[in-house]
Amino acid sequence: MGMKEGFTPIFNAKDLTGWVGDPEYWKVEDGAIVGKSVEKLDRNLFLWTEKSYTNFVMYCETRLLGFNSGIQYRSVVYEDGAMAGHQADMGDGCWGSIYEERLRGVLVPYNAKLVEHILKKDDWNEFQIIAVDDYAVLLLNGVVTAEIVDPECAKEGIFGLQLHGGPPQEVAFRNMCIKEIKL
C-alpha cells in the first residue's frame, strides 16, 4: 500500500489544501483525512475537492469505523453542502457497490458473497475507481466489485468524501492519488 507510481496526489497528507468542508468534522491525522462525528448527525456531511475531474483512475486507502461512508466521484455539491452523483459505497451491506447520491439510488448492488471474502473490516482497504466516458469500475482490495456502463452518468465532476448521517462514527482516507486519462 502507499502512493502509486505515475499517479498525482489529490491529498498532500498534511492539511486540507485543495479540499472544502467543515473543519469541525474533517481533520488530518497521521497522514490521513479523518471524518468523525461524536454525536448523532441529522444529515450526510461531505468534504470535496476544489478541482473537477473527467476520465481517471483514482486510488486510495480507506478505513471505516462505523456503518456507512463513500467516495463521491464526478459529482456536484449544492449550496447547503449536500452532494449528488455517483458514489463508490462503503459500509454494512454496501461495500464496493455503486450508489447515485440524491439521484437514482443503487446502480450496482452489493455483492455479499464476493465482498465478505476480501473486506478487512475496521482496517485499511484499498479502493480504486476507474471512470472513462460512460464506463465505471470499482476495485476493492484489487477485486472488481462493481462495473457499469451508464450513458446517463455525469462525465465530469468533483470527488467527495462522505460522513453519513446517523450514529457517531469515523472514516479515514489516505494515499489518495489519481491518474487522469486524456482521450
Phi, psi and omega in degrees: 000163183130180182299139182273138178294138180083001179256157178253129178299141170248006174214129188276000178068009180241315182209183185266027175304131180089358181237154180231133178173179184277114182293350174292330185250339185241126181219169173251124179225127177050044176076014180233149169281127180238125173255128186217133172243138179251348174233169178299130176265137181270357177203167176287139176245149183227153167240130187227158180283147172288328184271148178257151183228154182248278180249134189194166161243121179245135181236141171201170171244140185221148178225128180245117173251080186165209190244335183196140173201194178173168178243112175286142173219149185049046186248174175236158177241139178270168181301329181276003179090356175287155179238156176223141177139185181296144178224130167280109191277147179224136175138178182303121177073016179211359181309131174078007177266168177249123181239144176251099183303130176065002183237259189266358179078216184292123177256321174231113187290162176298137178248088186301316183302322180282308189293323183298340179273341186245342183286135173258092185297135180062019178227179181285135176236144176273133180232133173232139176238124175244126179225121178221116183051240183276354190257138173218145176219141177247140174237128177246119183051042175082001182247133177292121179249343179204144179211140182208144165250116190227089181301338181275352185290155173293141182264356180204153176165186184262165171268149175217147176250136187254134165248105191288144173299154180122206184298159179303142178199176179220138175227144182225149180223135178216168179051041180281121181211164187217148169238110181282142181252119178263118180264000000 
